[in-house]
């Protein structure tokens, strides 16, 4: 038995979080913060990756309709919460392209509990892909892990487990791998 | 855990199992290479079995990894079908291959393929790669992703359709069209490898 219908139907975790968010509002709790969205060309994104202050930068390119993206999203947010105090910067880049994408993306991020600035991909695909990593074929989701100097240390396509995400972040934080880019 | 939650978790475990099983996705086919699994018969939307070799044209052969559900495919669909159809009469055979597991996304099911092919007036086969073996052998990763072979059966173009999936009227680089034109004329393809974002192929479990 397959998952019903289109790729853009959310997994259980999303709908559960949405229910909680609605319940909080109904109970009179203040609305969750709406994350700021910034337009990201390849150049702007590289600036964000290289911006000083982070010990490790995780870039995740995703879309609201992408099933594996949605499945791994809660783990990305969890990873950020666990390691932000150790210098993790999570750079979430939506590749959504529908009209009205800003609202779709903001709604999803809000439900996921993202309360820091996030990005909307803009510009030529090939230029964008090559700027992040020539090893990226273009398939979504894609995750790239950079060190504090902005050097790409790990890259993978497709959804990852929390333990794999954490392993690659720790690898950079603890400077165990060589400076050369490695696959994951 | 709910039944649906269990299914989601199971699907993730199975996806990892594919990655760790004997079904290993090859690196993307290199330029100059010939089509792997060319004689593998796949079920077309008309119910007949057809292979890549069956559709090979005198001037070349276009292999398109595609699906029903992906928003990128939907955005490009008219252009993909127009190019495939228009070059059939110029000696370039074409085949669209759906390698996605419909148990992951129901919209990728065979019945939906039949409907999409009819509505798009697809003049070439749209087949089911039921075990995802053909996509794995090509090293395909996403939809849509195209591989174009010349008259000798050598890969001369790999990549995307053009530089603007969203707005056809704003396309400035017609990568696939240029490659097709070159193949028909027996000339070198101007840009042999291109990239664009796409939906990850939902590979079948081993």
Coordinates of C-alpha atoms in Angstrom, one line a residue:
Chain A
X1 CA 0.0 0.0 0.0
X2 CA 1.5 3.3 -1.0
X3 CA 1.4 6.7 0.5
X4 CA -1.6 8.5 -0.7
X5 CA -1.5 10.6 -3.8
X6 CA 1.0 13.3 -4.5
X7 CA 4.5 13.8 -3.3
X8 CA 3.4 16.9 -1.5
X9 CA 1.4 15.2 1.2
X10 CA 3.2 15.5 4.5
X11 CA 4.5 12.8 6.7
X12 CA 2.9 12.1 10.1
X13 CA 5.5 14.2 12.0
X14 CA 4.5 17.3 10.1
X15 CA 0.8 16.9 10.5
X16 CA 1.3 16.2 14.2
X17 CA 3.3 19.3 14.6
X18 CA 0.7 21.3 12.7
X19 CA -2.0 20.0 15.0
X20 CA 0.1 21.1 18.0
X21 CA 0.6 24.6 16.5
X22 CA -3.1 25.0 15.9
X23 CA -3.9 23.8 19.4
X24 CA -1.5 26.3 20.9
X25 CA -3.0 29.2 19.0
X26 CA -6.5 28.0 20.0
X27 CA -5.4 27.9 23.6
X28 CA -4.4 31.5 23.4
X29 CA -0.7 30.9 23.2
X30 CA 1.3 33.4 21.2
X31 CA 1.8 32.5 17.6
X32 CA 5.1 30.8 16.7
X33 CA 7.7 33.1 15.2
X34 CA 7.6 33.4 11.5
X35 CA 11.0 32.8 10.1
X36 CA 12.6 35.5 7.9
X37 CA 13.0 34.4 4.3
X38 CA 15.9 35.7 2.2
X39 CA 16.5 35.3 -1.5
X40 CA 19.7 33.2 -2.2
X41 CA 21.6 33.2 -5.4
X42 CA 24.7 31.0 -5.5
X43 CA 26.8 34.0 -4.6
X44 CA 24.7 35.1 -1.7
X45 CA 24.6 31.6 -0.4
X46 CA 28.4 31.3 -0.5
X47 CA 28.6 34.5 1.5
X48 CA 26.4 33.0 4.1
X49 CA 28.4 29.8 4.2
X50 CA 31.7 31.8 4.6
X51 CA 30.3 34.4 7.0
X52 CA 32.4 34.3 10.2
X53 CA 31.2 33.0 13.4
X54 CA 30.3 29.3 12.7
X55 CA 32.4 26.3 13.5
X56 CA 30.4 24.1 11.1
X57 CA 27.8 25.1 8.5
X58 CA 25.2 22.6 7.3
X59 CA 23.4 23.6 4.0
X60 CA 20.3 21.7 3.2
X61 CA 18.5 22.2 -0.2
X62 CA 14.9 21.1 0.0
X63 CA 11.4 21.7 -1.1
X64 CA 8.0 21.6 0.5
X65 CA 6.7 19.0 -2.0
X66 CA 9.8 16.8 -1.7
X67 CA 8.9 13.7 0.3
X68 CA 12.5 12.7 1.5
X69 CA 13.1 16.4 2.3
X70 CA 10.1 16.5 4.6
X71 CA 11.0 13.2 6.2
X72 CA 14.5 14.3 7.3
X73 CA 13.5 17.9 8.1
X74 CA 12.6 17.3 11.8
X75 CA 16.1 15.7 12.3
X76 CA 17.8 18.7 10.7
X77 CA 16.0 21.1 13.1
X78 CA 16.8 18.7 16.0
X79 CA 20.5 18.7 14.9
X80 CA 20.5 22.5 14.9
X81 CA 19.0 22.7 18.4
X82 CA 21.6 20.2 19.7
X83 CA 24.6 21.8 18.2
X84 CA 23.9 25.5 17.8
X85 CA 25.7 26.2 21.0
X86 CA 28.8 24.6 19.6
X87 CA 28.7 26.8 16.5
X88 CA 26.5 25.0 14.1
X89 CA 24.9 27.2 11.5
X90 CA 22.0 25.6 9.6
X91 CA 21.3 27.1 6.2
X92 CA 18.0 25.9 4.8
X93 CA 17.5 26.6 1.2
X94 CA 14.1 26.0 -0.3
X95 CA 14.0 25.1 -4.0
X96 CA 10.3 25.6 -4.2
X97 CA 9.3 27.5 -7.4
X98 CA 5.5 27.7 -7.3
X99 CA 3.8 31.1 -7.3
X100 CA 3.1 31.8 -3.6
X101 CA 6.2 29.8 -2.6
X102 CA 7.0 32.2 0.2
X103 CA 3.9 31.5 2.1
X104 CA 4.2 27.7 1.5
X105 CA 7.8 27.7 2.7
X106 CA 7.1 30.0 5.7
X107 CA 4.2 27.9 6.8
X108 CA 6.3 24.7 6.7
X109 CA 9.2 26.3 8.5
X110 CA 6.9 27.7 11.2
X111 CA 5.4 24.3 11.8
X112 CA 8.8 22.7 12.0
X113 CA 9.9 25.3 14.6
X114 CA 12.5 27.1 12.5
X115 CA 12.9 30.5 14.1
X116 CA 16.1 31.7 12.3
X117 CA 16.5 33.2 8.8
X118 CA 16.0 30.8 5.9
X119 CA 16.6 31.0 2.2
X120 CA 14.7 30.7 -1.1
X121 CA 16.8 29.6 -4.1
X122 CA 17.0 32.0 -6.9
X123 CA 18.9 32.0 -10.3
X124 CA 20.2 29.5 -12.8
X125 CA 20.1 25.9 -11.5
X126 CA 23.4 24.8 -13.0
X127 CA 25.3 27.8 -11.7
X128 CA 23.8 27.2 -8.3
X129 CA 24.6 23.4 -8.2
X130 CA 28.1 23.9 -9.4
X131 CA 28.8 26.6 -6.9
X132 CA 27.8 24.4 -4.0
X133 CA 29.5 21.2 -5.2
X134 CA 30.3 19.8 -8.6
X135 CA 29.5 16.4 -7.1
X136 CA 25.9 17.3 -6.7
X137 CA 23.8 15.9 -9.5
X138 CA 20.9 18.3 -8.8
X139 CA 18.7 15.7 -7.0
X140 CA 16.8 16.8 -3.9
X141 CA 17.4 16.9 -1.0
X142 CA 21.1 17.7 -0.9
X143 CA 23.1 18.4 2.2
X144 CA 26.5 19.9 2.4
X145 CA 28.7 20.3 5.5
X146 CA 31.3 23.1 5.5
X147 CA 34.0 23.9 8.1
X148 CA 34.6 27.2 9.7
X149 CA 36.8 28.3 6.8
X150 CA 34.0 27.6 4.3
X151 CA 35.6 24.4 2.9
X152 CA 33.2 21.7 1.9
X153 CA 33.9 18.7 4.1
X154 CA 30.9 16.4 3.5
X155 CA 28.2 16.0 0.9
X156 CA 25.3 13.7 0.3
X157 CA 22.1 13.5 -1.8
X158 CA 18.9 12.1 -0.4
X159 CA 17.6 11.9 3.1
X160 CA 20.0 11.0 6.0
X161 CA 19.3 9.6 9.4
X162 CA 20.0 11.8 12.4
X163 CA 22.9 9.7 13.4
X164 CA 24.6 10.2 10.0
X165 CA 24.0 14.0 10.1
X166 CA 25.4 14.1 13.6
X167 CA 28.4 12.0 12.7
X168 CA 29.4 14.4 9.9
X169 CA 28.8 17.5 12.0
X170 CA 30.9 16.0 14.9
X171 CA 33.6 15.1 12.4
X172 CA 34.0 18.7 11.4
X173 CA 33.6 20.1 15.0
X174 CA 36.2 17.7 16.3
X175 CA 38.4 18.2 13.3
X176 CA 38.9 14.5 12.8
X177 CA 38.8 14.4 9.0
X178 CA 41.4 15.7 6.7
X179 CA 40.8 19.2 5.2
X180 CA 40.1 17.5 1.9
X181 CA 36.5 17.1 0.9
X182 CA 35.1 13.7 1.7
X183 CA 32.0 11.9 0.7
X184 CA 29.5 10.5 3.2
Chain B
X1 CA 3.8 4.7 16.7
X2 CA 0.9 5.0 14.4
X3 CA 0.4 2.7 11.4
X4 CA 1.3 5.5 9.0
X5 CA 4.3 6.5 11.1
X6 CA 5.5 2.9 11.0
X7 CA 5.1 2.9 7.2
X8 CA 7.2 6.1 6.9
X9 CA 9.9 4.6 9.1
X10 CA 9.8 1.3 7.2
X11 CA 10.2 3.1 3.9
X12 CA 13.2 4.9 5.2
X13 CA 14.8 1.7 6.4
X14 CA 14.1 0.1 3.1
X15 CA 15.6 3.0 1.2
X16 CA 18.8 2.6 3.3
X17 CA 18.7 -1.1 2.6
X18 CA 18.8 -0.5 -1.1
X19 CA 21.8 1.7 -0.6
X20 CA 23.5 -1.1 1.4
X21 CA 22.4 -4.0 -0.7
X22 CA 23.6 -5.6 -3.9
X23 CA 21.5 -3.0 -5.9
X24 CA 24.2 -0.3 -6.1
X25 CA 23.6 2.7 -8.3
X26 CA 26.4 3.1 -10.8
X27 CA 28.2 6.4 -11.3
X28 CA 26.5 8.4 -14.1
X29 CA 27.2 6.9 -17.5
X30 CA 30.2 8.7 -19.0
X31 CA 30.2 10.5 -22.3
X32 CA 31.1 8.0 -25.1
X33 CA 29.5 5.1 -23.2
X34 CA 26.8 2.9 -24.6
X35 CA 23.4 2.5 -23.1
X36 CA 23.4 -0.1 -20.3
X37 CA 20.5 -2.5 -20.0
X38 CA 19.6 -1.6 -23.6
X39 CA 17.8 -4.9 -24.3
X40 CA 15.9 -5.0 -21.0
X41 CA 12.2 -5.2 -21.8
X42 CA 10.0 -2.8 -19.9
X43 CA 6.2 -2.5 -19.9
X44 CA 5.0 0.4 -22.0
X45 CA 1.7 2.3 -21.4
X46 CA 0.2 0.3 -24.3
X47 CA 0.8 -2.9 -22.4
X48 CA 3.6 -4.1 -24.7
X49 CA 7.2 -4.8 -23.7
X50 CA 9.8 -2.5 -25.2
X51 CA 13.5 -1.9 -24.7
X52 CA 15.9 1.0 -25.4
X53 CA 17.3 -1.0 -28.3
X54 CA 13.8 -1.4 -29.7
X55 CA 13.4 2.3 -30.1
X56 CA 16.9 3.2 -31.2
X57 CA 16.8 5.6 -34.1
X58 CA 19.1 5.8 -37.2
X59 CA 20.4 9.2 -36.1
X60 CA 20.3 8.7 -32.3
X61 CA 18.3 7.7 -29.2
X62 CA 16.9 9.8 -26.4
X63 CA 16.4 8.2 -23.0
X64 CA 14.4 10.2 -20.5
X65 CA 14.2 9.3 -16.8
X66 CA 10.9 10.8 -15.7
X67 CA 7.8 10.1 -13.6
X68 CA 4.3 11.4 -12.9
X69 CA 4.6 13.1 -9.6
X70 CA 7.6 15.4 -9.7
X71 CA 6.9 19.1 -10.0
X72 CA 10.0 19.6 -12.2
X73 CA 8.7 16.9 -14.6
X74 CA 5.3 18.6 -14.7
X75 CA 6.9 22.0 -15.4
X76 CA 9.0 20.6 -18.3
X77 CA 6.5 17.9 -19.5
X78 CA 5.2 19.8 -22.6
X79 CA 8.8 20.7 -23.7
X80 CA 10.0 17.1 -23.2
X81 CA 7.2 15.6 -25.2
X82 CA 7.4 18.2 -27.9
X83 CA 11.2 17.6 -28.4
X84 CA 10.8 13.8 -28.3
X85 CA 7.9 13.8 -30.7
X86 CA 9.4 16.3 -33.1
X87 CA 12.7 14.5 -33.4
X88 CA 11.1 11.1 -34.0
X89 CA 10.6 12.0 -37.7
X90 CA 14.2 13.1 -37.9
X91 CA 15.6 9.7 -37.0
X92 CA 16.0 10.1 -33.2
X93 CA 14.2 7.4 -31.3
X94 CA 12.9 8.2 -27.8
X95 CA 11.8 6.4 -24.7
X96 CA 10.6 7.8 -21.3
X97 CA 11.3 5.6 -18.3
X98 CA 9.6 5.7 -14.9
X99 CA 12.0 4.1 -12.4
X100 CA 10.1 5.3 -9.3
X101 CA 8.6 2.8 -6.9
X102 CA 4.9 3.6 -6.8
X103 CA 4.6 2.2 -3.3
X104 CA 6.5 5.4 -2.2
X105 CA 4.4 7.8 -4.2
X106 CA 1.1 6.5 -5.6
X107 CA 0.9 9.1 -8.3
X108 CA 3.8 7.3 -10.0
X109 CA 1.6 4.2 -10.7
X110 CA 1.2 2.6 -14.1
X111 CA -2.4 3.7 -14.5
X112 CA -1.4 7.3 -14.0
X113 CA 1.4 6.9 -16.5
X114 CA -1.1 5.8 -19.1
X115 CA -3.2 8.8 -18.5
X116 CA -0.3 11.2 -18.6
X117 CA 1.1 9.7 -21.8
X118 CA -2.3 10.0 -23.5
X119 CA -2.9 13.6 -22.3
X120 CA 0.5 14.7 -23.3
X121 CA 0.2 13.0 -26.7
X122 CA 3.5 11.2 -26.1
X123 CA 4.5 9.7 -29.4
X124 CA 7.1 7.5 -27.9
X125 CA 7.0 4.7 -25.3
X126 CA 6.6 5.6 -21.6
X127 CA 7.7 2.5 -19.8
X128 CA 8.0 1.1 -16.2
X129 CA 11.5 0.3 -15.0
X130 CA 9.9 -2.0 -12.4
X131 CA 13.0 -2.8 -10.4
X132 CA 14.7 0.5 -11.0
X133 CA 17.6 -1.5 -12.6
X134 CA 17.8 0.6 -15.7
X135 CA 18.1 3.8 -13.7
X136 CA 20.7 2.2 -11.4
X137 CA 22.7 1.0 -14.4
X138 CA 22.7 4.5 -16.0
X139 CA 23.6 6.1 -12.7
X140 CA 20.5 8.3 -13.0
X141 CA 19.6 10.2 -9.8
X142 CA 16.7 12.5 -10.6
X143 CA 13.7 13.2 -12.7
X144 CA 13.8 14.5 -15.3
X145 CA 17.2 13.4 -16.5
X146 CA 18.1 12.8 -20.1
X147 CA 20.7 10.7 -21.9
X148 CA 21.2 11.2 -25.6
X149 CA 23.0 8.7 -27.8
X150 CA 24.3 9.4 -31.3
X151 CA 24.0 7.2 -34.4
X152 CA 26.8 5.0 -33.2
X153 CA 25.1 4.5 -29.8
X154 CA 27.6 6.6 -27.9
X155 CA 26.4 9.0 -25.2
X156 CA 26.9 12.5 -26.5
X157 CA 24.6 14.5 -24.1
X158 CA 23.6 14.0 -20.5
X159 CA 21.7 16.4 -18.3
X160 CA 18.6 18.6 -18.4
X161 CA 16.2 20.1 -20.9
X162 CA 16.9 23.8 -20.7
X163 CA 17.7 26.6 -18.2
X164 CA 14.3 27.5 -17.0
X165 CA 11.9 24.7 -15.9
X166 CA 9.4 27.2 -14.5
X167 CA 8.9 29.6 -17.4
X168 CA 9.3 28.2 -20.9
X169 CA 9.1 31.7 -22.4
X170 CA 12.1 32.8 -20.4
X171 CA 14.4 30.0 -21.6
X172 CA 17.7 31.3 -22.9
X173 CA 19.7 28.0 -23.2
X174 CA 18.0 25.1 -25.1
X175 CA 20.5 22.5 -24.1
X176 CA 18.6 19.4 -25.2
X177 CA 17.2 20.9 -28.4
X178 CA 20.7 22.0 -29.4
X179 CA 22.0 18.5 -28.6
X180 CA 19.3 16.8 -30.7
X181 CA 19.9 19.2 -33.6
X182 CA 23.7 18.3 -33.5
X183 CA 23.0 14.6 -33.4
X184 CA 20.7 14.8 -36.4
X185 CA 23.4 16.7 -38.3
X186 CA 26.1 14.3 -37.1
X187 CA 27.9 17.2 -35.4
X188 CA 29.5 17.6 -32.0
X189 CA 27.0 18.6 -29.2
X190 CA 27.8 22.1 -28.1
X191 CA 27.4 21.5 -24.4
X192 CA 27.5 17.8 -23.6
X193 CA 26.8 17.9 -19.8
X194 CA 24.4 20.1 -18.0
X195 CA 22.6 20.0 -14.7
X196 CA 19.4 21.2 -13.1
X197 CA 17.6 20.4 -10.0
X198 CA 15.2 17.5 -10.0
X199 CA 13.3 15.0 -7.8
X200 CA 15.3 12.2 -6.5
X201 CA 14.4 8.9 -8.1
X202 CA 12.5 6.7 -5.7
X203 CA 14.5 3.5 -6.2
X204 CA 12.9 0.2 -5.6
X205 CA 14.1 -2.0 -2.8
X206 CA 16.2 -5.0 -3.6

